[in-house]
PDB file of C-alpha atoms in Angstrom:
ATOM      1  CA  MET A   1     152.729 158.847  94.645  1.00  0.00           C
ATOM      2  CA  LYS A   2     149.165 157.371  95.979  1.00  0.00           C
ATOM      3  CA  SER A   3     147.821 157.452  92.471  1.00  0.00           C
ATOM      4  CA  TYR A   4     150.783 155.270  91.236  1.00  0.00           C
ATOM      5  CA  ARG A   5     150.789 152.714  94.619  1.00  0.00           C
ATOM      6  CA  LEU A   6     146.942 152.651  93.254  1.00  0.00           C
ATOM      7  CA  VAL A   7     147.475 151.875  89.821  1.00  0.00           C
ATOM      8  CA  SER A   8     149.945 149.497  90.960  1.00  0.00           C
ATOM      9  CA  PHE A   9     147.866 147.688  93.202  1.00  0.00           C
ATOM     10  CA  SER A  10     145.064 147.531  90.479  1.00  0.00           C
ATOM     11  CA  THR A  11     147.499 145.917  87.604  1.00  0.00           C
ATOM     12  CA  LEU A  12     148.501 143.342  90.584  1.00  0.00           C
ATOM     13  CA  CYS A  13     144.995 142.089  90.867  1.00  0.00           C
ATOM     14  CA  ILE A  14     144.442 141.859  87.275  1.00  0.00           C
ATOM     15  CA  CYS A  15     147.726 139.770  86.897  1.00  0.00           C
ATOM     16  CA  LEU A  16     147.010 137.572  89.706  1.00  0.00           C
ATOM     17  CA  LEU A  17     143.328 136.800  88.361  1.00  0.00           C
ATOM     18  CA  PHE A  18     144.745 135.628  85.145  1.00  0.00           C
ATOM     19  CA  LEU A  19     147.349 133.610  86.808  1.00  0.00           C
ATOM     20  CA  PHE A  20     144.333 131.698  88.417  1.00  0.00           C
ATOM     21  CA  ILE A  21     141.981 131.205  85.910  1.00  0.00           C
ATOM     22  CA  SER A  22     142.757 128.216  84.421  1.00  0.00           C
ATOM     23  CA  PRO A  23     142.943 127.557  80.794  1.00  0.00           C
ATOM     24  CA  PHE A  24     140.131 124.853  81.448  1.00  0.00           C
ATOM     25  CA  GLN A  25     137.959 127.474  83.127  1.00  0.00           C
ATOM     26  CA  ASP A  26     134.609 126.411  81.042  1.00  0.00           C
ATOM     27  CA  THR A  27     135.107 123.046  82.143  1.00  0.00           C
ATOM     28  CA  SER A  28     132.094 122.214  84.054  1.00  0.00           C
ATOM     29  CA  SER A  29     132.269 121.106  87.478  1.00  0.00           C
ATOM     30  CA  ALA A  30     129.971 119.804  90.129  1.00  0.00           C
ATOM     31  CA  SER A  31     129.893 123.560  92.164  1.00  0.00           C
ATOM     32  CA  THR A  32     129.230 125.130  88.803  1.00  0.00           C
ATOM     33  CA  ASP A  33     126.005 122.174  87.652  1.00  0.00           C
ATOM     34  CA  LYS A  34     122.478 123.533  87.897  1.00  0.00           C
ATOM     35  CA  TYR A  35     121.584 120.099  89.102  1.00  0.00           C
ATOM     36  CA  GLN A  36     123.954 117.582  91.407  1.00  0.00           C
ATOM     37  CA  ASN A  37     122.253 114.558  89.871  1.00  0.00           C
ATOM     38  CA  PHE A  38     120.064 113.150  87.017  1.00  0.00           C
ATOM     39  CA  LYS A  39     117.152 112.646  89.602  1.00  0.00           C
ATOM     40  CA  GLN A  40     117.170 116.566  90.292  1.00  0.00           C
ATOM     41  CA  LEU A  41     117.355 117.269  86.636  1.00  0.00           C
ATOM     42  CA  SER A  42     114.570 114.998  85.403  1.00  0.00           C
ATOM     43  CA  GLN A  43     112.555 116.510  87.944  1.00  0.00           C
ATOM     44  CA  HIS A  44     113.070 120.459  86.744  1.00  0.00           C
ATOM     45  CA  GLU A  45     113.585 119.534  82.934  1.00  0.00           C
ATOM     46  CA  SER A  46     111.350 118.159  80.368  1.00  0.00           C
ATOM     47  CA  SER A  47     112.192 114.689  79.027  1.00  0.00           C
ATOM     48  CA  ALA A  48     111.830 116.274  75.374  1.00  0.00           C
ATOM     49  CA  SER A  49     114.890 118.626  76.280  1.00  0.00           C
ATOM     50  CA  TYR A  50     117.058 115.333  76.160  1.00  0.00           C
ATOM     51  CA  LYS A  51     118.063 112.466  74.556  1.00  0.00           C
ATOM     52  CA  VAL A  52     119.794 108.930  75.639  1.00  0.00           C
ATOM     53  CA  THR A  53     121.193 107.326  72.587  1.00  0.00           C
ATOM     54  CA  THR A  54     122.601 103.550  73.213  1.00  0.00           C
ATOM     55  CA  LYS A  55     123.999 100.633  70.891  1.00  0.00           C
ATOM     56  CA  GLU A  56     125.430  97.500  72.708  1.00  0.00           C
ATOM     57  CA  THR A  57     128.197  95.482  71.067  1.00  0.00           C
ATOM     58  CA  LYS A  58     130.789  92.587  71.930  1.00  0.00           C
ATOM     59  CA  SER A  59     133.016  95.483  71.631  1.00  0.00           C
ATOM     60  CA  PRO A  60     135.714  95.702  74.200  1.00  0.00           C
ATOM     61  CA  VAL A  61     134.924  99.321  74.351  1.00  0.00           C
ATOM     62  CA  LEU A  62     132.483 101.593  75.296  1.00  0.00           C
ATOM     63  CA  ILE A  63     132.145 105.291  73.485  1.00  0.00           C
ATOM     64  CA  PHE A  64     131.077 107.257  76.185  1.00  0.00           C
ATOM     65  CA  ALA A  65     129.503 111.089  75.493  1.00  0.00           C
ATOM     66  CA  PRO A  66     127.445 112.398  78.488  1.00  0.00           C
ATOM     67  CA  HIS A  67     127.392 116.036  77.091  1.00  0.00           C
ATOM     68  CA  GLY A  68     126.405 115.775  73.604  1.00  0.00           C
ATOM     69  CA  GLY A  69     124.008 118.063  71.788  1.00  0.00           C
ATOM     70  CA  GLY A  70     124.673 121.584  72.656  1.00  0.00           C
ATOM     71  CA  ILE A  71     125.954 121.326  75.964  1.00  0.00           C
ATOM     72  CA  GLU A  72     129.638 120.295  74.187  1.00  0.00           C
ATOM     73  CA  GLY A  73     129.184 120.806  70.809  1.00  0.00           C
ATOM     74  CA  GLY A  74     130.595 118.156  68.317  1.00  0.00           C
ATOM     75  CA  THR A  75     131.218 115.630  70.909  1.00  0.00           C
ATOM     76  CA  SER A  76     127.533 113.956  69.346  1.00  0.00           C
ATOM     77  CA  GLU A  77     128.722 113.685  66.252  1.00  0.00           C
ATOM     78  CA  ILE A  78     132.064 112.117  67.022  1.00  0.00           C
ATOM     79  CA  ALA A  79     130.762 109.779  69.421  1.00  0.00           C
ATOM     80  CA  GLN A  80     127.986 108.577  67.083  1.00  0.00           C
ATOM     81  CA  GLU A  81     130.824 107.991  64.116  1.00  0.00           C
ATOM     82  CA  LEU A  82     132.889 105.881  66.202  1.00  0.00           C
ATOM     83  CA  GLY A  83     129.659 104.292  67.801  1.00  0.00           C
ATOM     84  CA  LYS A  84     129.360 102.792  64.126  1.00  0.00           C
ATOM     85  CA  GLN A  85     132.234  99.896  65.065  1.00  0.00           C
ATOM     86  CA  ASN A  86     132.039 100.485  69.255  1.00  0.00           C
ATOM     87  CA  ALA A  87     129.203 100.262  71.925  1.00  0.00           C
ATOM     88  CA  LEU A  88     127.613 103.811  72.415  1.00  0.00           C
ATOM     89  CA  TYR A  89     125.830 105.934  74.936  1.00  0.00           C
ATOM     90  CA  LEU A  90     125.479 109.426  74.328  1.00  0.00           C
ATOM     91  CA  PHE A  91     123.302 111.588  76.612  1.00  0.00           C
ATOM     92  CA  GLU A  92     122.028 115.093  74.450  1.00  0.00           C
ATOM     93  CA  SER A  93     120.973 118.242  75.106  1.00  0.00           C
ATOM     94  CA  LEU A  94     117.683 118.977  72.654  1.00  0.00           C
ATOM     95  CA  LYS A  95     117.257 122.559  74.051  1.00  0.00           C
ATOM     96  CA  SER A  96     117.575 125.404  71.553  1.00  0.00           C
ATOM     97  CA  LYS A  97     118.891 127.785  74.725  1.00  0.00           C
ATOM     98  CA  GLY A  98     120.221 126.465  77.924  1.00  0.00           C
ATOM     99  CA  SER A  99     121.401 123.511  77.333  1.00  0.00           C
ATOM    100  CA  ARG A 100     124.531 123.967  79.524  1.00  0.00           C
ATOM    101  CA  ASP A 101     121.571 123.684  82.359  1.00  0.00           C
ATOM    102  CA  LEU A 102     122.062 119.736  81.342  1.00  0.00           C
ATOM    103  CA  HIS A 103     125.703 119.627  82.201  1.00  0.00           C
ATOM    104  CA  LEU A 104     126.511 117.070  84.943  1.00  0.00           C
ATOM    105  CA  THR A 105     130.029 116.547  85.945  1.00  0.00           C
ATOM    106  CA  SER A 106     131.368 113.292  84.983  1.00  0.00           C
ATOM    107  CA  THR A 107     131.630 112.109  88.843  1.00  0.00           C
ATOM    108  CA  HIS A 108     127.777 113.304  89.554  1.00  0.00           C
ATOM    109  CA  PHE A 109     126.483 112.242  85.953  1.00  0.00           C
ATOM    110  CA  ASP A 110     124.377 108.976  87.418  1.00  0.00           C
ATOM    111  CA  GLU A 111     121.518 108.355  84.747  1.00  0.00           C
ATOM    112  CA  PRO A 112     120.343 105.132  85.300  1.00  0.00           C
ATOM    113  CA  THR A 113     120.966 103.832  81.664  1.00  0.00           C
ATOM    114  CA  ALA A 114     124.661 105.480  82.021  1.00  0.00           C
ATOM    115  CA  ARG A 115     125.382 103.385  84.616  1.00  0.00           C
ATOM    116  CA  LYS A 116     124.249 100.037  83.470  1.00  0.00           C
ATOM    117  CA  MET A 117     125.726 100.168  80.108  1.00  0.00           C
ATOM    118  CA  VAL A 118     129.325 101.030  81.896  1.00  0.00           C
ATOM    119  CA  SER A 119     128.759  98.561  84.009  1.00  0.00           C
ATOM    120  CA  LYS A 120     128.952  95.782  81.349  1.00  0.00           C
ATOM    121  CA  TYR A 121     132.270  97.241  79.610  1.00  0.00           C
ATOM    122  CA  ASP A 122     135.862  96.900  80.145  1.00  0.00           C
ATOM    123  CA  ASN A 123     137.028  99.553  79.180  1.00  0.00           C
ATOM    124  CA  VAL A 124     135.491 103.459  78.406  1.00  0.00           C
ATOM    125  CA  LEU A 125     136.477 106.288  75.943  1.00  0.00           C
ATOM    126  CA  SER A 126     134.768 109.353  76.826  1.00  0.00           C
ATOM    127  CA  LEU A 127     134.692 112.565  75.163  1.00  0.00           C
ATOM    128  CA  HIS A 128     134.409 116.002  76.391  1.00  0.00           C
ATOM    129  CA  GLY A 129     134.814 119.499  75.227  1.00  0.00           C
ATOM    130  CA  TYR A 130     136.347 122.612  76.943  1.00  0.00           C
ATOM    131  CA  SER A 131     136.928 126.010  76.061  1.00  0.00           C
ATOM    132  CA  GLU A 132     140.603 127.103  74.997  1.00  0.00           C
ATOM    133  CA  ASN A 133     141.791 129.586  72.430  1.00  0.00           C
ATOM    134  CA  GLU A 134     144.234 126.511  70.510  1.00  0.00           C
ATOM    135  CA  LYS A 135     143.131 123.429  68.652  1.00  0.00           C
ATOM    136  CA  HIS A 136     144.611 120.970  71.391  1.00  0.00           C
ATOM    137  CA  ILE A 137     143.472 117.640  73.141  1.00  0.00           C
ATOM    138  CA  PHE A 138     143.879 116.627  77.007  1.00  0.00           C
ATOM    139  CA  VAL A 139     144.166 112.954  77.377  1.00  0.00           C
ATOM    140  CA  GLY A 140     143.544 111.629  80.547  1.00  0.00           C
ATOM    141  CA  GLY A 141     141.797 108.594  82.357  1.00  0.00           C
ATOM    142  CA  THR A 142     142.862 105.738  84.470  1.00  0.00           C
ATOM    143  CA  ASP A 143     144.011 103.692  81.590  1.00  0.00           C
ATOM    144  CA  ARG A 144     147.581 105.447  81.701  1.00  0.00           C
ATOM    145  CA  GLU A 145     149.247 102.849  79.177  1.00  0.00           C
ATOM    146  CA  ARG A 146     146.408 103.319  76.575  1.00  0.00           C
ATOM    147  CA  ALA A 147     146.532 107.293  77.199  1.00  0.00           C
ATOM    148  CA  LYS A 148     149.903 107.486  76.571  1.00  0.00           C
ATOM    149  CA  LYS A 149     149.715 105.476  73.320  1.00  0.00           C
ATOM    150  CA  LEU A 150     146.870 107.602  71.920  1.00  0.00           C
ATOM    151  CA  THR A 151     148.050 111.062  72.951  1.00  0.00           C
ATOM    152  CA  GLN A 152     151.506 109.714  70.944  1.00  0.00           C
ATOM    153  CA  LEU A 153     149.157 108.688  68.133  1.00  0.00           C
ATOM    154  CA  LEU A 154     147.126 111.673  68.176  1.00  0.00           C
ATOM    155  CA  ASN A 155     150.475 113.738  68.023  1.00  0.00           C
ATOM    156  CA  GLN A 156     151.728 111.735  65.284  1.00  0.00           C
ATOM    157  CA  ASN A 157     148.604 112.449  63.059  1.00  0.00           C
ATOM    158  CA  GLY A 158     148.709 116.298  63.608  1.00  0.00           C
ATOM    159  CA  PHE A 159     146.441 116.617  66.648  1.00  0.00           C
ATOM    160  CA  PRO A 160     148.319 118.554  69.332  1.00  0.00           C
ATOM    161  CA  ALA A 161     147.498 116.354  72.239  1.00  0.00           C
ATOM    162  CA  GLU A 162     149.285 116.413  75.886  1.00  0.00           C
ATOM    163  CA  LEU A 163     149.128 113.438  78.464  1.00  0.00           C
ATOM    164  CA  ILE A 164     147.225 114.787  81.867  1.00  0.00           C
ATOM    165  CA  THR A 165     149.294 115.249  84.706  1.00  0.00           C
ATOM    166  CA  LYS A 166     148.391 115.567  88.136  1.00  0.00           C
ATOM    167  CA  GLY A 167     146.797 118.735  89.577  1.00  0.00           C
ATOM    168  CA  HIS A 168     144.091 118.755  86.914  1.00  0.00           C
ATOM    169  CA  ASP A 169     141.775 116.849  88.402  1.00  0.00           C
ATOM    170  CA  GLU A 170     138.803 118.335  87.311  1.00  0.00           C
ATOM    171  CA  ILE A 171     139.364 117.386  83.614  1.00  0.00           C
ATOM    172  CA  ALA A 172     141.837 114.561  84.495  1.00  0.00           C
ATOM    173  CA  GLY A 173     139.163 111.599  84.598  1.00  0.00           C
ATOM    174  CA  ILE A 174     140.957 109.481  87.402  1.00  0.00           C
ATOM    175  CA  ASN A 175     138.617 110.268  90.153  1.00  0.00           C
ATOM    176  CA  SER A 176     137.284 106.697  91.379  1.00  0.00           C
ATOM    177  CA  GLY A 177     133.866 108.526  91.268  1.00  0.00           C
ATOM    178  CA  ASN A 178     133.715 109.330  87.401  1.00  0.00           C
ATOM    179  CA  ILE A 179     131.288 107.214  85.784  1.00  0.00           C
ATOM    180  CA  ALA A 180     133.790 106.507  83.075  1.00  0.00           C
ATOM    181  CA  ASN A 181     135.587 104.624  85.912  1.00  0.00           C
ATOM    182  CA  LYS A 182     132.787 102.706  87.445  1.00  0.00           C
ATOM    183  CA  ASN A 183     133.403  99.739  84.296  1.00  0.00           C
ATOM    184  CA  ARG A 184     134.415  96.272  84.937  1.00  0.00           C
ATOM    185  CA  THR A 185     138.388  96.875  85.119  1.00  0.00           C
ATOM    186  CA  GLY A 186     138.062 100.839  86.620  1.00  0.00           C
ATOM    187  CA  LYS A 187     139.976 101.536  83.159  1.00  0.00           C
ATOM    188  CA  SER A 188     138.865 104.624  81.239  1.00  0.00           C
ATOM    189  CA  ILE A 189     140.567 107.276  78.544  1.00  0.00           C
ATOM    190  CA  GLN A 190     138.959 110.793  78.741  1.00  0.00           C
ATOM    191  CA  LEU A 191     139.557 113.205  76.057  1.00  0.00           C
ATOM    192  CA  GLU A 192     139.025 116.817  76.398  1.00  0.00           C
ATOM    193  CA  ILE A 193     138.855 118.097  72.890  1.00  0.00           C
ATOM    194  CA  SER A 194     139.276 122.049  72.741  1.00  0.00           C
ATOM    195  CA  GLN A 195     136.261 123.963  71.023  1.00  0.00           C
ATOM    196  CA  PRO A 196     138.519 125.540  68.024  1.00  0.00           C
ATOM    197  CA  LEU A 197     139.375 122.278  67.108  1.00  0.00           C
ATOM    198  CA  ARG A 198     135.817 120.932  67.287  1.00  0.00           C
ATOM    199  CA  SER A 199     134.972 123.853  65.190  1.00  0.00           C
ATOM    200  CA  ALA A 200     137.072 122.703  62.854  1.00  0.00           C
ATOM    201  CA  MET A 201     135.614 119.841  62.291  1.00  0.00           C
ATOM    202  CA  PHE A 202     132.585 120.885  60.622  1.00  0.00           C
ATOM    203  CA  HIS A 203     131.852 123.713  57.947  1.00  0.00           C
ATOM    204  CA  SER A 204     128.523 124.999  60.425  1.00  0.00           C
ATOM    205  CA  PHE A 205     129.347 124.839  64.145  1.00  0.00           C
ATOM    206  CA  THR A 206     125.725 124.676  64.943  1.00  0.00           C
ATOM    207  CA  SER A 207     123.270 122.317  66.747  1.00  0.00           C
ATOM    208  CA  LYS A 208     121.388 121.704  63.187  1.00  0.00           C
ATOM    209  CA  GLY A 209     124.378 122.187  60.623  1.00  0.00           C
ATOM    210  CA  ARG A 210     126.980 119.718  62.193  1.00  0.00           C
ATOM    211  CA  ALA A 211     125.620 116.343  61.106  1.00  0.00           C
ATOM    212  CA  SER A 212     125.615 117.699  57.795  1.00  0.00           C
ATOM    213  CA  SER A 213     128.542 119.818  57.558  1.00  0.00           C
ATOM    214  CA  LYS A 214     131.387 117.365  58.797  1.00  0.00           C
ATOM    215  CA  THR A 215     135.095 118.193  57.030  1.00  0.00           C
ATOM    216  CA  GLN A 216     138.115 116.201  56.401  1.00  0.00           C
ATOM    217  CA  THR A 217     139.470 117.070  59.801  1.00  0.00           C
ATOM    218  CA  PHE A 218     136.695 115.035  61.506  1.00  0.00           C
ATOM    219  CA  TYR A 219     136.931 112.270  59.454  1.00  0.00           C
ATOM    220  CA  LYS A 220     140.522 111.892  59.698  1.00  0.00           C
ATOM    221  CA  PHE A 221     140.329 112.855  63.669  1.00  0.00           C
ATOM    222  CA  THR A 222     137.772 109.764  63.888  1.00  0.00           C
ATOM    223  CA  ASN A 223     139.364 107.677  61.847  1.00  0.00           C
ATOM    224  CA  VAL A 224     142.930 108.065  64.051  1.00  0.00           C
ATOM    225  CA  LEU A 225     140.242 106.973  66.836  1.00  0.00           C
ATOM    226  CA  SER A 226     138.703 104.583  65.479  1.00  0.00           C
ATOM    227  CA  THR A 227     141.741 102.526  64.730  1.00  0.00           C
ATOM    228  CA  PHE A 228     143.092 103.152  68.153  1.00  0.00           C
ATOM    229  CA  ALA A 229     139.987 101.227  69.442  1.00  0.00           C
ATOM    230  CA  SER A 230     140.095  98.518  67.051  1.00  0.00           C
ATOM    231  CA  THR A 231     143.707  98.116  67.530  1.00  0.00           C
ATOM    232  CA  SER A 232     144.698  98.040  71.074  1.00  0.00           C
ATOM    233  CA  TYR A 233     141.444  96.513  73.202  1.00  0.00           C
TER     234      TYR A 233
END
């Protein structure tokens, strides 16, 4: 009897563990970041370990990717493609190892150039990545009307997307402290793209391989977003 009760308790613990592990378990938060702001990051990391790319245009929307390079793979390439027709801010880790160290959650992301750029634009479309077993996109942000429209558009084009609801604040992108919401109108859309979907956009999902190995999925996805940006703002 004791043995049976012990096994039952262990099984119960395992079940509870899985229940409380969110599908966003690898989505970073301030509590798991190595640094709590850009000042700390810049004091401990070489300036050669990261890169900031910007492009200012008269576009009403800023494409914003704060976790590019090796931090959330694939977001750099997506942002650069969208940046051909829109304003762009991109922060990338150039480290061969330990890129995760350069992750600053969006409510703590205060890189000076980013803050300055965001304040100049009415709308922000931010790109992020998260770990999941399926090809999926969570659509969040404060611009609920456009977020709903984009969710529908993605689904219509074969990209499983879900409009984020309350209760997932860590990836909802609705916090007023989120840098994407510090623009002129406070309106943003935040995309959380699963790793399997990002991987499908490249034949070689490595830092060096992604730039030259984009797939049809990549171009289809970025075309959907480009069309949305050009017709919705």
